[in-house]
């Protein structure tokens, strides 16, 4: 299975030479607003993992949308089997978007409550892929939100030789 990572075009040369590491969070998509959102979500996390330190991927279902809506970005692919599966976790991106909307509207208490829910949607990628329909159905039934997977890789880095530019 392929995982996809979008990044501003100015980062492409560096990725092709050095790979991707979690230090790249300083160049996080969306700039300071996204970085602040991730720090906000991380405050509700219960473990040592932090979304701010993760490398973000999306699945093939979102590839066309990303390519159409982010012309200023390049998309890279990585074969998931090349990564340590222990560090691959799917979360519900629809909740991250909702948290951002609530937070930007000043509804901080509700945003905090949803940040807690965001962490509870974590499912290892392999389990998500095996139970994709059930997870999606459960998300709609319990939260009235689709489960839009964002795959976070909590490993430290991905070497350049494992990354392909689309």
Tab-separated table of N, CA and C in Angstrom:
chain	number	residue	atom	x	y	z
A	1	UNK	N	0.835	-1.165	0.000
A	1	UNK	CA	0.000	0.000	0.000
A	1	UNK	C	0.890	1.242	0.000
A	2	UNK	N	0.493	2.204	-0.791
A	2	UNK	CA	1.222	3.468	-0.867
A	2	UNK	C	0.641	4.475	0.119
A	3	UNK	N	1.520	5.221	0.729
A	3	UNK	CA	1.162	6.377	1.548
A	3	UNK	C	1.671	7.601	0.816
A	4	UNK	N	0.970	8.719	0.971
A	4	UNK	CA	1.331	9.940	0.243
A	4	UNK	C	1.575	11.087	1.215
A	5	UNK	N	2.558	11.886	0.872
A	5	UNK	CA	2.961	13.024	1.696
A	5	UNK	C	3.051	14.242	0.783
A	6	UNK	N	2.355	15.312	1.135
A	6	UNK	CA	2.402	16.546	0.353
A	6	UNK	C	3.253	17.572	1.088
A	7	UNK	N	4.029	18.309	0.319
A	7	UNK	CA	4.903	19.316	0.921
A	7	UNK	C	5.087	20.466	-0.067
A	8	UNK	N	5.318	21.683	0.414
A	8	UNK	CA	5.581	22.794	-0.508
A	8	UNK	C	6.745	22.458	-1.443
A	9	UNK	N	6.645	22.934	-2.653
A	9	UNK	CA	7.635	22.610	-3.679
A	9	UNK	C	9.062	22.960	-3.254
A	10	UNK	N	9.222	23.988	-2.444
A	10	UNK	CA	10.580	24.378	-2.038
A	10	UNK	C	11.252	23.344	-1.144
A	11	UNK	N	10.488	22.411	-0.577
A	11	UNK	CA	11.069	21.359	0.266
A	11	UNK	C	11.460	20.109	-0.514
A	12	UNK	N	11.071	20.037	-1.775
A	12	UNK	CA	11.233	18.809	-2.554
A	12	UNK	C	12.695	18.379	-2.699
A	13	UNK	N	13.563	19.298	-3.032
A	13	UNK	CA	14.972	18.947	-3.243
A	13	UNK	C	15.587	18.351	-1.980
A	14	UNK	N	15.293	18.970	-0.849
A	14	UNK	CA	15.812	18.477	0.427
A	14	UNK	C	15.288	17.073	0.733
A	15	UNK	N	14.017	16.833	0.481
A	15	UNK	CA	13.433	15.516	0.740
A	15	UNK	C	14.080	14.463	-0.146
A	16	UNK	N	14.292	14.797	-1.410
A	16	UNK	CA	14.891	13.838	-2.329
A	16	UNK	C	16.343	13.527	-1.965
A	17	UNK	N	17.028	14.468	-1.332
A	17	UNK	CA	18.416	14.250	-0.914
A	17	UNK	C	18.522	13.596	0.455
A	18	UNK	N	17.736	14.084	1.419
A	18	UNK	CA	17.894	13.677	2.815
A	18	UNK	C	16.767	12.821	3.375
A	19	UNK	N	15.653	12.751	2.648
A	19	UNK	CA	14.486	12.045	3.161
A	19	UNK	C	13.622	12.981	3.994
A	20	UNK	N	12.732	12.394	4.760
A	20	UNK	CA	11.833	13.178	5.618
A	20	UNK	C	12.137	12.789	7.057
A	21	UNK	N	12.280	13.795	7.903
A	21	UNK	CA	12.391	13.493	9.327
A	21	UNK	C	11.425	14.371	10.087
A	22	UNK	N	11.184	14.022	11.327
A	22	UNK	CA	10.174	14.755	12.070
A	22	UNK	C	10.624	16.152	12.491
A	23	UNK	N	11.859	16.516	12.171
A	23	UNK	CA	12.291	17.898	12.431
A	23	UNK	C	11.669	18.856	11.429
A	24	UNK	N	11.126	18.330	10.343
A	24	UNK	CA	10.536	19.162	9.321
A	24	UNK	C	9.277	19.877	9.805
A	25	UNK	N	8.874	19.619	11.041
A	25	UNK	CA	7.656	20.247	11.546
A	25	UNK	C	7.731	21.779	11.514
A	26	UNK	N	8.918	22.333	11.430
A	26	UNK	CA	9.025	23.788	11.334
A	26	UNK	C	8.498	24.280	9.995
A	27	UNK	N	8.391	23.384	9.020
A	27	UNK	CA	7.852	23.750	7.709
A	27	UNK	C	6.433	23.226	7.541
A	28	UNK	N	5.755	22.974	8.637
A	28	UNK	CA	4.476	22.286	8.639
A	28	UNK	C	3.471	22.969	7.707
A	29	UNK	N	2.706	22.160	6.974
A	29	UNK	CA	1.683	22.663	6.060
A	29	UNK	C	0.733	23.580	6.819
A	30	UNK	N	0.456	24.744	6.288
A	30	UNK	CA	-0.439	25.674	6.942
A	30	UNK	C	0.285	26.658	7.845
A	31	UNK	N	1.586	26.513	7.991
A	31	UNK	CA	2.383	27.464	8.749
A	31	UNK	C	2.106	27.443	10.238
A	32	UNK	N	2.198	28.611	10.843
A	32	UNK	CA	2.065	28.730	12.288
A	32	UNK	C	0.696	28.305	12.797
A	33	UNK	N	-0.352	28.545	12.012
A	33	UNK	CA	-1.696	28.154	12.440
A	33	UNK	C	-1.779	26.643	12.619
A	34	UNK	N	-1.269	25.891	11.652
A	34	UNK	CA	-1.315	24.427	11.751
A	34	UNK	C	-0.424	23.940	12.879
A	35	UNK	N	0.738	24.556	13.021
A	35	UNK	CA	1.636	24.166	14.108
A	35	UNK	C	0.955	24.406	15.460
A	36	UNK	N	0.299	25.540	15.599
A	36	UNK	CA	-0.404	25.841	16.843
A	36	UNK	C	-1.556	24.866	17.075
A	37	UNK	N	-2.274	24.508	16.015
A	37	UNK	CA	-3.362	23.538	16.140
A	37	UNK	C	-2.820	22.206	16.640
A	38	UNK	N	-1.719	21.747	16.063
A	38	UNK	CA	-1.142	20.467	16.475
A	38	UNK	C	-0.673	20.518	17.925
A	39	UNK	N	-0.135	21.634	18.355
A	39	UNK	CA	0.274	21.764	19.754
A	39	UNK	C	-0.950	21.721	20.669
A	40	UNK	N	-2.027	22.328	20.221
A	40	UNK	CA	-3.282	22.318	20.971
A	40	UNK	C	-3.804	20.888	21.108
A	41	UNK	N	-3.851	20.146	20.004
A	41	UNK	CA	-4.308	18.754	20.028
A	41	UNK	C	-3.399	17.910	20.918
A	42	UNK	N	-2.109	18.163	20.850
A	42	UNK	CA	-1.147	17.368	21.630
A	42	UNK	C	-1.339	17.519	23.132
A	43	UNK	N	-1.887	18.635	23.573
A	43	UNK	CA	-2.116	18.820	25.010
A	43	UNK	C	-3.101	17.794	25.558
A	44	UNK	N	-3.974	17.255	24.709
A	44	UNK	CA	-4.946	16.264	25.149
A	44	UNK	C	-4.418	14.838	25.014
A	45	UNK	N	-3.274	14.677	24.408
A	45	UNK	CA	-2.692	13.341	24.266
A	45	UNK	C	-2.316	12.772	25.612
A	46	UNK	N	-2.405	11.463	25.726
A	46	UNK	CA	-2.122	10.834	27.016
A	46	UNK	C	-0.762	10.161	27.059
A	47	UNK	N	-0.144	9.971	25.920
A	47	UNK	CA	1.146	9.290	25.882
A	47	UNK	C	2.267	10.241	25.530
A	48	UNK	N	3.349	9.662	25.079
A	48	UNK	CA	4.493	10.479	24.705
A	48	UNK	C	4.439	10.914	23.249
A	49	UNK	N	3.577	10.280	22.451
A	49	UNK	CA	3.459	10.647	21.035
A	49	UNK	C	2.848	12.029	20.898
A	50	UNK	N	3.371	12.787	19.952
A	50	UNK	CA	2.853	14.119	19.673
A	50	UNK	C	2.661	14.257	18.169
A	51	UNK	N	1.494	14.739	17.780
A	51	UNK	CA	1.234	14.908	16.351
A	51	UNK	C	2.224	15.886	15.736
A	52	UNK	N	2.663	16.839	16.522
A	52	UNK	CA	3.620	17.831	16.031
A	52	UNK	C	4.925	17.178	15.576
A	53	UNK	N	5.260	16.037	16.147
A	53	UNK	CA	6.501	15.347	15.807
A	53	UNK	C	6.326	14.283	14.724
A	54	UNK	N	5.099	14.059	14.301
A	54	UNK	CA	4.825	12.993	13.337
A	54	UNK	C	5.023	13.472	11.901
A	55	UNK	N	5.208	12.513	11.029
A	55	UNK	CA	5.231	12.748	9.591
A	55	UNK	C	3.847	12.353	9.094
A	56	UNK	N	3.183	13.276	8.421
A	56	UNK	CA	1.802	13.076	8.011
A	56	UNK	C	1.718	12.491	6.607
A	57	UNK	N	0.815	11.528	6.462
A	57	UNK	CA	0.525	10.923	5.174
A	57	UNK	C	-0.977	10.902	4.952
A	58	UNK	N	-1.355	10.711	3.712
A	58	UNK	CA	-2.749	10.458	3.382
A	58	UNK	C	-2.787	9.254	2.457
A	59	UNK	N	-3.981	8.727	2.247
A	59	UNK	CA	-4.151	7.529	1.434
A	59	UNK	C	-4.559	7.892	0.009
A	60	UNK	N	-4.563	6.908	-0.857
A	60	UNK	CA	-4.837	7.135	-2.282
A	60	UNK	C	-6.205	7.764	-2.530
A	61	UNK	N	-7.174	7.533	-1.638
A	61	UNK	CA	-8.504	8.131	-1.804
A	61	UNK	C	-8.455	9.652	-1.857
A	62	UNK	N	-7.479	10.252	-1.193
A	62	UNK	CA	-7.381	11.714	-1.150
A	62	UNK	C	-6.389	12.279	-2.168
A	63	UNK	N	-5.706	11.412	-2.908
A	63	UNK	CA	-4.633	11.859	-3.800
A	63	UNK	C	-5.114	12.870	-4.843
A	64	UNK	N	-6.181	12.574	-5.532
A	64	UNK	CA	-6.671	13.481	-6.579
A	64	UNK	C	-7.063	14.840	-5.994
A	65	UNK	N	-7.751	14.825	-4.863
A	65	UNK	CA	-8.161	16.073	-4.213
A	65	UNK	C	-6.956	16.927	-3.825
A	66	UNK	N	-5.944	16.300	-3.244
A	66	UNK	CA	-4.740	17.035	-2.841
A	66	UNK	C	-4.042	17.618	-4.069
A	67	UNK	N	-3.906	16.829	-5.115
A	67	UNK	CA	-3.237	17.316	-6.325
A	67	UNK	C	-3.998	18.462	-6.971
A	68	UNK	N	-5.320	18.450	-6.904
A	68	UNK	CA	-6.126	19.528	-7.488
A	68	UNK	C	-6.112	20.793	-6.640
A	69	UNK	N	-6.140	20.626	-5.327
A	69	UNK	CA	-6.292	21.784	-4.438
A	69	UNK	C	-4.986	22.386	-3.936
A	70	UNK	N	-3.885	21.705	-4.146
A	70	UNK	CA	-2.601	22.194	-3.637
A	70	UNK	C	-1.568	22.195	-4.759
A	71	UNK	N	-1.803	23.027	-5.757
A	71	UNK	CA	-0.912	23.089	-6.922
A	71	UNK	C	0.505	23.511	-6.538
A	72	UNK	N	0.647	24.217	-5.433
A	72	UNK	CA	1.961	24.684	-4.992
A	72	UNK	C	2.727	23.623	-4.192
A	73	UNK	N	2.182	22.423	-4.153
A	73	UNK	CA	2.796	21.319	-3.413
A	73	UNK	C	3.202	20.198	-4.355
A	74	UNK	N	4.242	19.467	-3.941
A	74	UNK	CA	4.590	18.205	-4.592
A	74	UNK	C	4.084	17.090	-3.694
A	75	UNK	N	3.785	15.976	-4.321
A	75	UNK	CA	3.337	14.808	-3.577
A	75	UNK	C	4.382	13.708	-3.743
A	76	UNK	N	4.722	13.101	-2.638
A	76	UNK	CA	5.665	11.990	-2.600
A	76	UNK	C	4.914	10.737	-2.175
A	77	UNK	N	5.409	9.599	-2.596
A	77	UNK	CA	4.820	8.343	-2.142
A	77	UNK	C	5.878	7.509	-1.427
A	78	UNK	N	5.387	6.704	-0.499
A	78	UNK	CA	6.225	5.780	0.258
A	78	UNK	C	5.436	4.480	0.356
A	79	UNK	N	6.102	3.380	0.163
A	79	UNK	CA	5.453	2.087	0.346
A	79	UNK	C	5.381	1.814	1.845
A	80	UNK	N	4.169	1.622	2.360
A	80	UNK	CA	3.985	1.425	3.803
A	80	UNK	C	4.777	0.227	4.318
A	81	UNK	N	4.980	-0.773	3.480
A	81	UNK	CA	5.726	-1.960	3.926
A	81	UNK	C	7.199	-1.653	4.185
A	82	UNK	N	7.678	-0.499	3.712
A	82	UNK	CA	9.066	-0.076	3.931
A	82	UNK	C	9.252	0.614	5.292
A	83	UNK	N	8.137	0.890	5.970
A	83	UNK	CA	8.189	1.605	7.243
A	83	UNK	C	7.886	0.656	8.391
A	84	UNK	N	8.322	1.022	9.571
A	84	UNK	CA	8.034	0.239	10.761
A	84	UNK	C	6.552	0.420	11.092
A	85	UNK	N	5.762	-0.642	10.919
A	85	UNK	CA	4.305	-0.556	11.089
A	85	UNK	C	3.906	-0.166	12.513
A	86	UNK	N	4.768	-0.403	13.473
A	86	UNK	CA	4.484	-0.030	14.862
A	86	UNK	C	4.219	1.474	14.985
A	87	UNK	N	4.863	2.260	14.139
A	87	UNK	CA	4.775	3.716	14.219
A	87	UNK	C	3.734	4.321	13.279
A	88	UNK	N	2.979	3.504	12.556
A	88	UNK	CA	1.961	3.994	11.626
A	88	UNK	C	0.583	3.934	12.277
A	89	UNK	N	-0.028	5.094	12.465
A	89	UNK	CA	-1.312	5.181	13.153
A	89	UNK	C	-2.250	6.076	12.344
A	90	UNK	N	-3.485	5.605	12.156
A	90	UNK	CA	-4.502	6.408	11.474
A	90	UNK	C	-5.336	7.151	12.517
A	91	UNK	N	-5.607	8.406	12.229
A	91	UNK	CA	-6.476	9.258	13.043
A	91	UNK	C	-7.550	9.827	12.125
A	92	UNK	N	-8.583	10.399	12.711
A	92	UNK	CA	-9.655	10.974	11.909
A	92	UNK	C	-9.372	12.446	11.618
A	93	UNK	N	-8.998	12.714	10.374
A	93	UNK	CA	-8.691	14.078	9.945
A	93	UNK	C	-9.917	14.988	10.013
A	94	UNK	N	-11.113	14.429	9.829
A	94	UNK	CA	-12.338	15.242	9.914
A	94	UNK	C	-12.453	15.894	11.288
A	95	UNK	N	-11.994	15.198	12.320
A	95	UNK	CA	-12.032	15.774	13.668
A	95	UNK	C	-10.992	16.883	13.805
A	96	UNK	N	-9.816	16.695	13.216
A	96	UNK	CA	-8.800	17.763	13.265
A	96	UNK	C	-9.330	19.034	12.605
A	97	UNK	N	-10.047	18.887	11.505
A	97	UNK	CA	-10.641	20.052	10.821
A	97	UNK	C	-11.695	20.698	11.715
A	98	UNK	N	-12.533	19.883	12.346
A	98	UNK	CA	-13.556	20.403	13.255
A	98	UNK	C	-12.917	21.149	14.425
A	99	UNK	N	-11.868	20.582	14.999
A	99	UNK	CA	-11.167	21.241	16.107
A	99	UNK	C	-10.650	22.601	15.666
A	100	UNK	N	-10.051	22.662	14.485
A	100	UNK	CA	-9.535	23.924	13.967
A	100	UNK	C	-10.660	24.946	13.811
A	101	UNK	N	-11.773	24.519	13.249
A	101	UNK	CA	-12.910	25.436	13.069
A	101	UNK	C	-13.421	25.958	14.411
A	102	UNK	N	-13.572	25.058	15.377
A	102	UNK	CA	-14.052	25.466	16.701
A	102	UNK	C	-13.068	26.404	17.388
A	103	UNK	N	-11.810	26.053	17.302
A	103	UNK	CA	-10.751	26.844	17.941
A	103	UNK	C	-10.689	28.242	17.327
A	104	UNK	N	-10.745	28.319	16.005
A	104	UNK	CA	-10.689	29.610	15.322
A	104	UNK	C	-11.917	30.463	15.636
A	105	UNK	N	-13.060	29.809	15.919
A	105	UNK	CA	-14.287	30.526	16.263
A	105	UNK	C	-14.341	30.902	17.742
A	106	UNK	N	-13.324	30.502	18.504
A	106	UNK	CA	-13.273	30.845	19.922
A	106	UNK	C	-14.008	29.872	20.827
A	107	UNK	N	-14.440	28.746	20.297
A	107	UNK	CA	-15.122	27.727	21.102
A	107	UNK	C	-14.089	26.756	21.685
A	108	UNK	N	-13.250	27.270	22.575
A	108	UNK	CA	-12.111	26.500	23.082
A	108	UNK	C	-12.521	25.270	23.880
A	109	UNK	N	-13.555	25.375	24.714
A	109	UNK	CA	-13.955	24.219	25.516
A	109	UNK	C	-14.415	23.074	24.632
A	110	UNK	N	-15.201	23.382	23.622
A	110	UNK	CA	-15.665	22.333	22.707
A	110	UNK	C	-14.493	21.774	21.900
A	111	UNK	N	-13.579	22.643	21.503
A	111	UNK	CA	-12.387	22.194	20.766
A	111	UNK	C	-11.559	21.240	21.631
A	112	UNK	N	-11.418	21.552	22.912
A	112	UNK	CA	-10.668	20.686	23.834
A	112	UNK	C	-11.335	19.320	23.930
A	113	UNK	N	-12.660	19.314	24.034
A	113	UNK	CA	-13.382	18.039	24.115
A	113	UNK	C	-13.159	17.211	22.855
A	114	UNK	N	-13.173	17.854	21.692
A	114	UNK	CA	-12.956	17.132	20.436
A	114	UNK	C	-11.499	16.687	20.296
A	115	UNK	N	-10.571	17.415	20.884
A	115	UNK	CA	-9.165	16.990	20.843
A	115	UNK	C	-9.011	15.662	21.575
A	116	UNK	N	-9.733	15.500	22.657
A	116	UNK	CA	-9.718	14.231	23.378
A	116	UNK	C	-10.283	13.115	22.493
A	117	UNK	N	-11.351	13.404	21.768
A	117	UNK	CA	-11.955	12.424	20.852
A	117	UNK	C	-10.977	12.081	19.733
A	118	UNK	N	-10.264	13.087	19.227
A	118	UNK	CA	-9.287	12.858	18.158
A	118	UNK	C	-8.311	11.748	18.561
A	119	UNK	N	-7.757	11.844	19.761
A	119	UNK	CA	-6.795	10.841	20.229
A	119	UNK	C	-7.448	9.474	20.375
A	120	UNK	N	-8.735	9.454	20.702
A	120	UNK	CA	-9.436	8.172	20.857
A	120	UNK	C	-9.729	7.505	19.514
A	121	UNK	N	-9.604	8.236	18.417
A	121	UNK	CA	-9.827	7.625	17.097
A	121	UNK	C	-8.587	6.905	16.583
A	122	UNK	N	-7.496	6.985	17.306
A	122	UNK	CA	-6.247	6.348	16.863
A	122	UNK	C	-6.438	4.850	16.672
A	123	UNK	N	-5.974	4.368	15.530
A	123	UNK	CA	-6.024	2.942	15.226
A	123	UNK	C	-4.794	2.625	14.386
A	124	UNK	N	-4.127	1.519	14.715
A	124	UNK	CA	-2.944	1.207	13.920
A	124	UNK	C	-3.363	1.021	12.463
A	125	UNK	N	-2.493	1.395	11.549
A	125	UNK	CA	-2.841	1.439	10.131
A	125	UNK	C	-3.304	0.087	9.614
A	126	UNK	N	-2.630	-0.975	9.991
A	126	UNK	CA	-3.013	-2.303	9.506
A	126	UNK	C	-4.441	-2.648	9.928
A	127	UNK	N	-4.784	-2.384	11.170
A	127	UNK	CA	-6.153	-2.643	11.640
A	127	UNK	C	-7.161	-1.770	10.912
A	128	UNK	N	-6.799	-0.505	10.704
A	128	UNK	CA	-7.706	0.379	9.967
A	128	UNK	C	-7.984	-0.172	8.573
A	129	UNK	N	-6.950	-0.591	7.874
A	129	UNK	CA	-7.126	-1.086	6.510
A	129	UNK	C	-8.000	-2.348	6.500
A	130	UNK	N	-7.874	-3.177	7.508
A	130	UNK	CA	-8.678	-4.403	7.588
A	130	UNK	C	-10.129	-4.123	7.971
A	131	UNK	N	-10.352	-3.032	8.713
A	131	UNK	CA	-11.688	-2.730	9.237
A	131	UNK	C	-12.223	-1.395	8.744
A	132	UNK	N	-11.757	-0.951	7.607
A	132	UNK	CA	-12.053	0.384	7.103
A	132	UNK	C	-13.554	0.694	7.076
A	133	UNK	N	-14.356	-0.209	6.547
A	133	UNK	CA	-15.801	0.049	6.466
A	133	UNK	C	-16.432	0.145	7.848
A	134	UNK	N	-16.051	-0.737	8.748
A	134	UNK	CA	-16.612	-0.712	10.106
A	134	UNK	C	-16.201	0.564	10.845
A	135	UNK	N	-14.955	0.970	10.693
A	135	UNK	CA	-14.479	2.205	11.339
A	135	UNK	C	-15.239	3.407	10.796
A	136	UNK	N	-15.413	3.453	9.494
A	136	UNK	CA	-16.148	4.569	8.864
A	136	UNK	C	-17.592	4.607	9.345
A	137	UNK	N	-18.227	3.454	9.386
A	137	UNK	CA	-19.621	3.373	9.841
A	137	UNK	C	-19.749	3.818	11.292
A	138	UNK	N	-18.848	3.354	12.137
A	138	UNK	CA	-18.864	3.719	13.553
A	138	UNK	C	-18.682	5.223	13.744
A	139	UNK	N	-17.791	5.810	12.970
A	139	UNK	CA	-17.559	7.250	13.049
A	139	UNK	C	-18.820	8.030	12.685
A	140	UNK	N	-19.494	7.596	11.646
A	140	UNK	CA	-20.739	8.263	11.242
A	140	UNK	C	-21.829	8.091	12.294
A	141	UNK	N	-21.957	6.890	12.837
A	141	UNK	CA	-22.999	6.618	13.823
A	141	UNK	C	-22.774	7.354	15.132
A	142	UNK	N	-21.546	7.356	15.608
A	142	UNK	CA	-21.273	7.919	16.941
A	142	UNK	C	-20.978	9.412	16.947
A	143	UNK	N	-20.388	9.904	15.855
A	143	UNK	CA	-19.966	11.313	15.857
A	143	UNK	C	-20.601	12.135	14.744
A	144	UNK	N	-21.315	11.458	13.854
A	144	UNK	CA	-21.886	12.116	12.685
A	144	UNK	C	-20.807	12.793	11.836
A	145	UNK	N	-19.641	12.164	11.818
A	145	UNK	CA	-18.514	12.638	11.016
A	145	UNK	C	-17.942	11.472	10.229
A	146	UNK	N	-17.541	11.723	8.990
A	146	UNK	CA	-16.873	10.643	8.259
A	146	UNK	C	-15.501	10.388	8.879
A	147	UNK	N	-14.988	9.193	8.704
A	147	UNK	CA	-13.614	8.921	9.124
A	147	UNK	C	-12.726	9.169	7.911
A	148	UNK	N	-12.054	10.308	7.929
A	148	UNK	CA	-11.129	10.669	6.861
A	148	UNK	C	-9.728	10.400	7.420
A	149	UNK	N	-9.088	9.344	6.959
A	149	UNK	CA	-7.821	8.972	7.599
A	149	UNK	C	-6.676	9.937	7.300
A	150	UNK	N	-5.991	10.309	8.365
A	150	UNK	CA	-4.684	10.920	8.221
A	150	UNK	C	-3.751	9.961	8.930
A	151	UNK	N	-2.738	9.531	8.218
A	151	UNK	CA	-1.823	8.527	8.750
A	151	UNK	C	-0.601	9.243	9.290
A	152	UNK	N	-0.343	9.040	10.564
A	152	UNK	CA	0.815	9.657	11.198
A	152	UNK	C	1.882	8.603	11.394
A	153	UNK	N	3.097	8.967	11.020
A	153	UNK	CA	4.248	8.089	11.227
A	153	UNK	C	5.070	8.696	12.347
A	154	UNK	N	5.146	7.970	13.462
A	154	UNK	CA	5.838	8.464	14.643
A	154	UNK	C	7.295	8.025	14.699
A	155	UNK	N	7.788	7.416	13.631
A	155	UNK	CA	9.207	7.103	13.547
A	155	UNK	C	9.990	8.391	13.333
A	156	UNK	N	11.285	8.337	13.527
A	156	UNK	CA	12.109	9.547	13.427
A	156	UNK	C	12.318	10.050	12.017
A	157	UNK	N	12.443	9.129	11.057
A	157	UNK	CA	12.761	9.585	9.706
A	157	UNK	C	12.414	8.518	8.680
A	158	UNK	N	12.390	8.978	7.431
A	158	UNK	CA	12.204	8.082	6.290
A	158	UNK	C	13.323	8.420	5.315
A	159	UNK	N	14.204	7.469	5.024
A	159	UNK	CA	15.337	7.737	4.143
A	159	UNK	C	14.888	8.088	2.719
A	160	UNK	N	15.682	8.906	2.075
A	160	UNK	CA	15.362	9.373	0.716
A	160	UNK	C	15.140	8.229	-0.262
A	161	UNK	N	15.863	7.149	-0.115
A	161	UNK	CA	15.745	6.044	-1.083
A	161	UNK	C	14.392	5.339	-0.997
A	162	UNK	N	13.611	5.590	0.054
A	162	UNK	CA	12.275	4.994	0.185
A	162	UNK	C	11.166	5.916	-0.330
A	163	UNK	N	11.543	7.104	-0.783
A	163	UNK	CA	10.573	8.127	-1.162
A	163	UNK	C	10.608	8.346	-2.668
A	164	UNK	N	9.414	8.439	-3.256
A	164	UNK	CA	9.296	8.688	-4.697
A	164	UNK	C	8.488	9.950	-4.930
A	165	UNK	N	8.957	10.792	-5.816
A	165	UNK	CA	8.222	11.990	-6.216
A	165	UNK	C	7.231	11.595	-7.301
A	166	UNK	N	5.980	11.981	-7.144
A	166	UNK	CA	4.967	11.670	-8.164
A	166	UNK	C	5.072	12.646	-9.329
